[in-house]
Amino acid sequence: MERWPWPSGGAWLLVAARALLQLLRADLRLGRPLLAALALLAALDWLCQRLLPPPAALAVLAAAGWIALSRLARPPRLPVATRAVLITGCDSGFGKETAKKLDAMGFTVLATVLELDGPGALELRACCSPRLRLLQMDLTKPADISRALEFTKAHTTSTGLWGLVNNAGHNDVVADVELSPVATFRSCMEVNFFGALELTKGLLPLLRRSRGRIVTVGSPAGDMPYPCLAAYGTSKAAMALLMDTFSCELLPWGVKVSVIQPGCFKTESVRNVGQWEQRKQLLLASLPRELLQAYGEDYIEHLHGQFLHSLRLALPDLSPVVDAITDALLAARPRRRYYPGRGLGLMYFIHYYLPEGLRRRFLQTFFISHCLPRALRPGRPGSAPAQDAAPDPDPNPGPSPVAAQ
């Protein structure tokens, strides 16, 4: 079939004109998605020139370009105006950076911290406007939560409360379930679930009145069985399910609920290697002698070393998570789930669509690869037969897409 450059050029002119208009309105997302869309359009153009008559090819290419640019348009956002937002866990990490960004955008930010004289609180005081208010709150203390509820009501009488960002999180152990004290599960649930639940329920009258937003920072560890993160992942799974329930129940009230599932980012807790070393020593000291003999101290050292290796691969730029939280607060139609971070799409594809054995192997390879406990190693008294024992995987894990926050 003879080539026909002009109809193809007409379609490209139409696409270019719309792209220019979107750029002038700052309504076009630049970067790799745009480059990928242009590459696909070029491939479609090549196929159309060889398979379709000119009018049909022109219509197909123009429609594909229009749809692609529509998908690349920035979603419409609500004006900030005088909106007020309460953010928990602003001592460091995602909470602190989100508080700074929302304050710069003009929000009235109520930021909770564990210590009013801590480094994070001092930084927020120094770099934010007088609109930002700091409040000390520990989610494990009902009195603190009650005080935060009264504080929020008092400071939002004129503006109303538009959003709640449940960001505060806690994890203090990286170990197998049998090695993790039950108290660790309770402490994770107290902060990550029960404390957030009590605060959210207390603020629902304000959020229903404003038809506002609830944004919760979760973790992929709540969606899939990450090795050695059972206590943390269980609490995050409970919180994600609670938010899905809130999403259904609050729909008639106009309150929209989103969960952020971030990958591994270099927050202050990730950088603090000494803190993880101290927690490992506390775990070793608390284990019963029989259990320590069965697993071996070197087994726990191995898990600890692999976990620290995965943390070294964390992303230093926290802006993808901050942008996701901002979008969940201001988008006209926010998503129910956001997945900021590198490699999460592949992880979830493997988790949902590949066989269980491959899913388990993937998590062990890219996060923590277990070695054999001491009691199962060949030559040890009471060790299992070789065919029943799990093979000792590669002690050096690949890059970890996610880790405890």
Coordinates of C-alpha atoms in Angstrom, one line a residue:
M1 CA 0.0 0.0 0.0
E2 CA 1.3 3.5 -0.9
R3 CA 2.5 5.7 1.9
W4 CA 0.5 8.8 2.7
P5 CA 2.5 11.2 4.9
W6 CA 0.0 14.1 5.1
P7 CA -3.0 12.4 6.9
S8 CA -0.5 11.1 9.4
G9 CA 1.0 14.6 9.7
G10 CA -2.5 16.0 10.3
A11 CA -3.0 13.7 13.2
W12 CA 0.3 14.6 14.7
L13 CA -0.5 18.3 14.3
L14 CA -3.8 17.8 16.2
V15 CA -1.9 15.9 19.0
A16 CA 0.8 18.6 19.2
A17 CA -1.8 21.4 19.4
R18 CA -3.6 19.8 22.3
A19 CA -0.3 19.0 24.0
L20 CA 0.7 22.7 23.7
L21 CA -2.6 23.8 25.2
Q22 CA -2.2 21.5 28.1
L23 CA 1.3 22.7 28.6
L24 CA 0.2 26.4 28.6
R25 CA -2.4 25.5 31.3
A26 CA 0.2 23.4 33.2
D27 CA -2.2 20.5 32.7
L28 CA 0.3 17.9 31.3
R29 CA 2.4 15.5 33.2
L30 CA 5.9 15.5 31.8
G31 CA 8.5 12.7 32.1
R32 CA 8.6 9.1 31.2
P33 CA 4.9 8.6 30.8
L34 CA 4.8 11.2 28.1
L35 CA 7.8 9.7 26.3
A36 CA 6.2 6.3 26.5
A37 CA 3.0 7.6 25.1
L38 CA 4.8 9.3 22.2
A39 CA 6.7 6.1 21.4
L40 CA 3.4 4.1 21.3
L41 CA 1.8 6.6 19.1
A42 CA 4.8 6.5 16.7
A43 CA 4.5 2.7 16.6
L44 CA 0.7 3.0 16.0
D45 CA 1.4 5.5 13.2
W46 CA 3.8 3.0 11.5
L47 CA 1.2 0.2 11.7
C48 CA -1.7 2.4 10.4
Q49 CA 0.3 3.5 7.4
R50 CA 0.7 -0.1 6.3
L51 CA -2.7 -1.6 7.3
L52 CA -5.4 1.0 7.0
P53 CA -6.7 3.4 4.4
P54 CA -5.8 7.0 5.0
P55 CA -9.1 8.3 6.4
A56 CA -9.4 5.4 8.9
A57 CA -5.7 5.6 9.9
L58 CA -6.1 9.4 10.5
A59 CA -9.1 8.8 12.7
V60 CA -7.4 6.0 14.7
L61 CA -4.2 7.9 15.2
A62 CA -6.0 11.2 16.2
A63 CA -8.3 9.3 18.6
A64 CA -5.3 7.4 20.2
G65 CA -3.4 10.7 20.6
W66 CA -6.4 12.4 22.2
I67 CA -7.0 9.6 24.6
A68 CA -3.3 9.4 25.5
L69 CA -3.1 13.2 26.3
S70 CA -6.4 12.9 28.3
R71 CA -4.8 10.2 30.5
L72 CA -1.7 12.3 30.9
A73 CA -3.7 15.4 32.0
R74 CA -3.2 16.4 35.6
P75 CA -6.3 15.5 37.5
P76 CA -8.4 18.5 38.5
R77 CA -7.7 19.7 42.0
L78 CA -9.7 21.6 44.6
P79 CA -8.5 25.0 45.7
V80 CA -6.6 25.1 49.0
A81 CA -8.5 28.2 50.2
T82 CA -8.7 28.0 54.0
R83 CA -8.6 24.2 54.4
A84 CA -7.3 22.7 57.6
V85 CA -5.5 19.4 57.9
L86 CA -4.4 17.3 60.9
I87 CA -1.2 15.2 60.3
T88 CA 0.1 12.7 62.8
G89 CA 3.7 11.7 63.2
C90 CA 5.4 14.9 62.1
D91 CA 8.6 14.4 64.0
S92 CA 10.3 13.1 60.9
G93 CA 9.9 11.5 57.5
F94 CA 6.7 11.6 55.5
G95 CA 4.8 13.5 58.2
K96 CA 7.3 16.3 58.6
E97 CA 7.8 16.8 54.8
T98 CA 4.0 16.7 54.2
A99 CA 3.5 19.3 56.9
K100 CA 6.1 21.6 55.3
K101 CA 4.6 21.2 51.8
L102 CA 0.9 21.7 52.8
D103 CA 1.9 24.8 54.9
A104 CA 3.7 26.2 51.9
M105 CA 0.5 25.6 49.8
G106 CA -1.6 27.7 52.2
F107 CA -3.2 24.9 54.4
T108 CA -3.8 25.4 58.0
V109 CA -1.7 22.5 59.3
L110 CA -2.1 20.9 62.7
A111 CA 0.9 18.7 63.2
T112 CA 1.3 16.2 66.0
V113 CA 4.7 15.2 67.4
L114 CA 6.0 13.0 70.2
E115 CA 8.3 15.8 71.5
L116 CA 7.6 19.5 71.2
D117 CA 11.3 20.2 71.7
G118 CA 12.5 17.5 69.4
P119 CA 14.5 18.2 66.2
G120 CA 11.5 17.7 63.9
A121 CA 9.3 20.1 65.9
L122 CA 12.0 22.7 66.0
E123 CA 12.5 22.4 62.2
L124 CA 8.8 22.9 61.6
R125 CA 8.7 25.9 63.8
A126 CA 11.7 27.4 62.0
C127 CA 10.6 26.9 58.4
C128 CA 6.8 27.0 58.4
S129 CA 4.3 29.9 58.7
P130 CA 2.5 30.9 61.9
R131 CA -0.5 29.0 60.5
L132 CA 1.1 25.7 61.5
R133 CA 0.3 24.5 65.0
L134 CA 2.2 21.8 66.8
L135 CA 0.6 19.5 69.3
Q136 CA 2.3 16.7 71.4
M137 CA 0.5 13.4 71.0
D138 CA 1.3 9.8 71.8
L139 CA -1.2 7.5 70.0
T140 CA -0.9 4.9 72.8
K141 CA -2.3 7.3 75.4
P142 CA -6.0 8.0 75.3
A143 CA -5.6 11.2 77.2
D144 CA -3.3 12.5 74.5
I145 CA -5.8 11.6 71.8
S146 CA -8.7 13.3 73.7
R147 CA -6.5 16.4 74.0
A148 CA -5.8 16.3 70.3
L149 CA -9.5 16.1 69.5
E150 CA -10.2 19.1 71.7
F151 CA -7.3 21.0 70.2
T152 CA -8.5 20.3 66.6
K153 CA -12.0 21.4 67.3
A154 CA -10.8 24.6 68.9
H155 CA -8.5 25.5 66.0
T156 CA -10.9 24.6 63.2
T157 CA -14.1 26.5 64.4
S158 CA -13.8 29.0 61.5
T159 CA -12.4 26.8 58.8
G160 CA -13.7 23.3 59.6
L161 CA -11.4 20.3 59.3
W162 CA -10.9 19.2 55.7
G163 CA -8.4 16.3 56.1
L164 CA -6.9 13.8 58.5
V165 CA -3.5 12.2 57.5
N166 CA -2.9 9.1 59.6
N167 CA 0.9 9.0 59.2
A168 CA 2.3 8.0 62.6
G169 CA 3.6 4.4 62.5
H170 CA 5.7 2.1 64.6
N171 CA 7.8 -1.0 64.2
D172 CA 10.5 -2.2 66.6
V173 CA 11.4 -5.7 65.6
V174 CA 12.5 -7.6 62.6
A175 CA 12.3 -11.3 63.2
D176 CA 10.3 -14.4 62.6
V177 CA 6.9 -14.6 64.3
E178 CA 8.1 -17.2 66.8
L179 CA 11.1 -14.9 67.8
S180 CA 8.9 -11.8 68.1
P181 CA 7.5 -11.0 71.5
V182 CA 3.7 -10.8 71.7
A183 CA 4.2 -7.4 73.3
T184 CA 5.7 -6.2 69.9
F185 CA 2.4 -7.2 68.2
R186 CA 0.5 -5.3 70.8
S187 CA 2.6 -2.2 70.5
C188 CA 2.3 -2.1 66.7
M189 CA -1.4 -2.5 66.9
E190 CA -1.7 0.2 69.6
V191 CA 0.0 2.8 67.4
N192 CA -0.7 1.7 63.9
F193 CA -4.3 0.5 64.4
F194 CA -6.1 1.3 67.7
G195 CA -4.6 4.7 68.2
A196 CA -5.4 5.8 64.6
L197 CA -8.9 4.2 64.9
E198 CA -9.7 6.2 68.1
L199 CA -8.4 9.5 66.6
T200 CA -10.2 8.9 63.3
K201 CA -13.5 8.1 65.0
G202 CA -13.2 11.2 67.2
L203 CA -12.7 13.4 64.1
L204 CA -15.5 11.9 62.0
P205 CA -18.1 14.6 63.0
L206 CA -15.8 17.3 61.7
L207 CA -14.9 15.4 58.6
R208 CA -18.5 14.6 57.8
R209 CA -19.5 18.2 58.2
S210 CA -16.8 19.3 55.7
R211 CA -17.2 16.3 53.4
G212 CA -13.5 16.0 53.7
R213 CA -10.7 13.4 53.3
I214 CA -9.1 10.7 55.3
V215 CA -5.6 9.7 54.1
T216 CA -3.7 6.9 55.8
V217 CA -0.1 5.9 55.2
G218 CA 0.0 2.1 55.0
S219 CA 2.6 -0.4 53.7
P220 CA 2.9 -3.1 51.2
A221 CA 3.9 -5.3 54.2
G222 CA 0.2 -5.2 55.0
D223 CA -0.7 -6.6 51.6
M224 CA 1.9 -9.4 51.3
P225 CA 3.8 -11.6 53.7
Y226 CA 7.1 -9.8 54.0
P227 CA 9.7 -12.0 55.9
C228 CA 10.3 -10.9 59.5
L229 CA 7.7 -8.0 59.4
A230 CA 4.7 -9.9 60.8
A231 CA 4.0 -7.5 63.7
Y232 CA 4.2 -4.4 61.5
G233 CA 2.5 -6.0 58.5
T234 CA -0.4 -7.3 60.5
S235 CA -1.2 -3.9 62.0
K236 CA -1.0 -2.3 58.6
A237 CA -3.2 -4.9 57.1
A238 CA -5.8 -4.3 59.8
M239 CA -5.6 -0.5 59.1
A240 CA -6.0 -0.9 55.3
L241 CA -9.1 -3.1 55.8
L242 CA -10.5 -0.5 58.3
M243 CA -10.0 2.3 55.8
D244 CA -11.8 0.2 53.1
T245 CA -14.7 -0.2 55.5
F246 CA -14.7 3.6 56.2
S247 CA -14.6 4.2 52.5
C248 CA -17.9 2.3 52.0
E249 CA -19.6 3.6 55.1
L250 CA -18.7 7.3 54.6
L251 CA -19.5 7.4 50.9
P252 CA -23.0 8.8 51.5
W253 CA -21.5 11.6 53.7
G254 CA -19.2 12.6 50.9
V255 CA -16.0 11.7 52.8
K256 CA -13.3 10.2 50.6
V257 CA -10.8 7.7 52.0
S258 CA -7.3 6.9 50.5
V259 CA -4.5 4.6 51.6
I260 CA -0.9 5.3 50.6
Q261 CA 1.3 2.2 50.1
P262 CA 4.8 3.5 49.8
G263 CA 7.9 1.6 48.8
C264 CA 11.2 1.9 50.7
F265 CA 12.2 5.5 51.4
K266 CA 15.1 6.8 53.4
T267 CA 13.3 8.3 56.4
E268 CA 15.0 9.1 59.6
S269 CA 14.1 5.7 61.1
V270 CA 15.7 3.9 58.1
R271 CA 18.9 6.0 58.5
N272 CA 19.2 5.2 62.2
V273 CA 21.2 2.0 62.0
G274 CA 22.1 2.2 65.7
Q275 CA 18.5 2.1 66.6
W276 CA 18.0 -1.2 64.8
E277 CA 21.2 -2.6 66.3
Q278 CA 19.9 -1.8 69.8
R279 CA 16.5 -3.4 69.0
K280 CA 18.4 -6.6 67.9
Q281 CA 20.3 -6.7 71.1
L282 CA 17.1 -6.3 73.1
L283 CA 15.5 -9.1 71.2
L284 CA 18.5 -11.5 71.8
A285 CA 18.4 -10.6 75.5
S286 CA 14.6 -11.3 75.8
L287 CA 14.5 -14.7 74.0
P288 CA 14.1 -17.9 76.1
R289 CA 17.2 -20.0 76.2
E290 CA 15.6 -23.0 74.5
L291 CA 14.4 -20.8 71.6
L292 CA 17.7 -19.1 71.1
Q293 CA 19.4 -22.5 71.0
A294 CA 17.0 -23.8 68.4
Y295 CA 17.4 -20.9 66.0
G296 CA 20.9 -19.7 67.0
E297 CA 22.3 -16.2 67.5
D298 CA 23.9 -16.3 64.1
Y299 CA 20.4 -16.8 62.5
I300 CA 19.2 -13.6 64.0
E301 CA 22.4 -11.8 63.1
H302 CA 21.9 -13.0 59.5
L303 CA 18.3 -11.6 59.4
H304 CA 19.5 -8.4 60.9
G305 CA 22.3 -8.0 58.3
Q306 CA 20.0 -8.6 55.4
F307 CA 17.5 -6.2 56.7
L308 CA 20.1 -3.4 57.0
H309 CA 21.3 -4.2 53.5
S310 CA 17.8 -3.7 52.2
L311 CA 17.6 -0.3 54.0
R312 CA 20.7 0.9 52.3
L313 CA 18.8 0.7 49.0
A314 CA 16.0 3.0 50.2
L315 CA 15.1 6.0 48.0
P316 CA 16.3 9.4 49.5
D317 CA 13.6 11.5 47.8
L318 CA 10.4 11.5 49.8
S319 CA 8.5 13.7 47.4
P320 CA 6.6 10.8 45.7
V321 CA 4.9 10.0 49.0
V322 CA 4.3 13.6 49.8
D323 CA 2.8 14.2 46.4
A324 CA 0.5 11.2 46.8
I325 CA -0.8 12.5 50.1
T326 CA -1.3 15.9 48.6
D327 CA -3.2 14.5 45.7
A328 CA -5.4 12.4 48.0
L329 CA -6.3 15.6 49.9
L330 CA -7.0 17.8 46.9
A331 CA -7.9 15.7 43.9
A332 CA -11.5 16.0 42.8
R333 CA -11.6 12.2 42.5
P334 CA -8.8 10.8 44.6
R335 CA -7.7 7.2 44.3
R336 CA -8.5 4.6 46.9
R337 CA -4.9 3.4 46.7
Y338 CA -1.6 5.1 45.9
Y339 CA 1.7 3.2 45.3
P340 CA 4.6 5.7 45.3
G341 CA 8.0 4.1 45.0
R342 CA 10.1 2.1 42.7
G343 CA 9.3 -1.5 41.7
L344 CA 5.9 -1.7 43.4
G345 CA 4.0 -2.4 40.2
L346 CA 6.1 -5.5 39.6
M347 CA 5.8 -6.6 43.2
Y348 CA 2.0 -6.4 43.2
F349 CA 1.9 -8.2 39.8
I350 CA 4.0 -11.0 41.2
H351 CA 1.9 -11.2 44.4
Y352 CA -1.5 -11.3 42.7
Y353 CA -0.8 -13.3 39.5
L354 CA 2.1 -15.7 40.0
P355 CA 2.1 -19.0 41.9
E356 CA 2.7 -19.0 45.7
G357 CA 6.1 -20.5 45.4
L358 CA 7.4 -17.8 43.1
R359 CA 5.8 -15.1 45.3
R360 CA 7.6 -16.4 48.4
R361 CA 10.9 -16.7 46.6
F362 CA 10.6 -13.2 45.2
L363 CA 10.1 -11.7 48.7
Q364 CA 12.9 -13.7 50.1
T365 CA 15.3 -12.8 47.3
F366 CA 14.6 -9.1 47.3
F367 CA 14.1 -8.5 51.0
I368 CA 15.3 -11.1 53.5
S369 CA 16.6 -14.6 52.7
H370 CA 16.4 -17.0 55.6
C371 CA 19.2 -19.3 56.5
L372 CA 18.6 -22.6 58.2
P373 CA 18.0 -22.4 62.0
R374 CA 20.7 -24.0 64.0
A375 CA 18.6 -27.0 65.0
L376 CA 17.9 -27.9 61.3
R377 CA 21.5 -27.8 60.1
P378 CA 23.0 -31.1 59.0
G379 CA 25.0 -32.8 61.8
R380 CA 23.0 -31.1 64.6
P381 CA 21.2 -33.4 67.1
G382 CA 17.5 -33.7 66.1
S383 CA 18.0 -32.0 62.8
A384 CA 15.4 -32.7 60.1
P385 CA 16.3 -35.0 57.1
A386 CA 18.0 -33.2 54.3
Q387 CA 15.0 -33.5 51.9
D388 CA 12.7 -31.8 54.5
A389 CA 15.0 -28.9 55.3
A390 CA 14.8 -25.8 53.3
P391 CA 17.8 -24.9 51.2
D392 CA 20.0 -22.1 52.4
P393 CA 19.4 -19.3 49.9
D394 CA 21.9 -16.7 48.7
P395 CA 23.0 -14.7 51.8
N396 CA 23.2 -11.5 49.8
P397 CA 19.8 -10.2 48.9
G398 CA 19.0 -8.1 45.9
P399 CA 17.5 -4.6 46.1
S400 CA 14.5 -4.3 48.4
P401 CA 11.6 -2.4 47.0
V402 CA 10.1 -1.9 50.5
A403 CA 10.9 -1.9 54.1
A404 CA 9.4 -1.0 57.5
Q405 CA 8.8 2.7 57.8

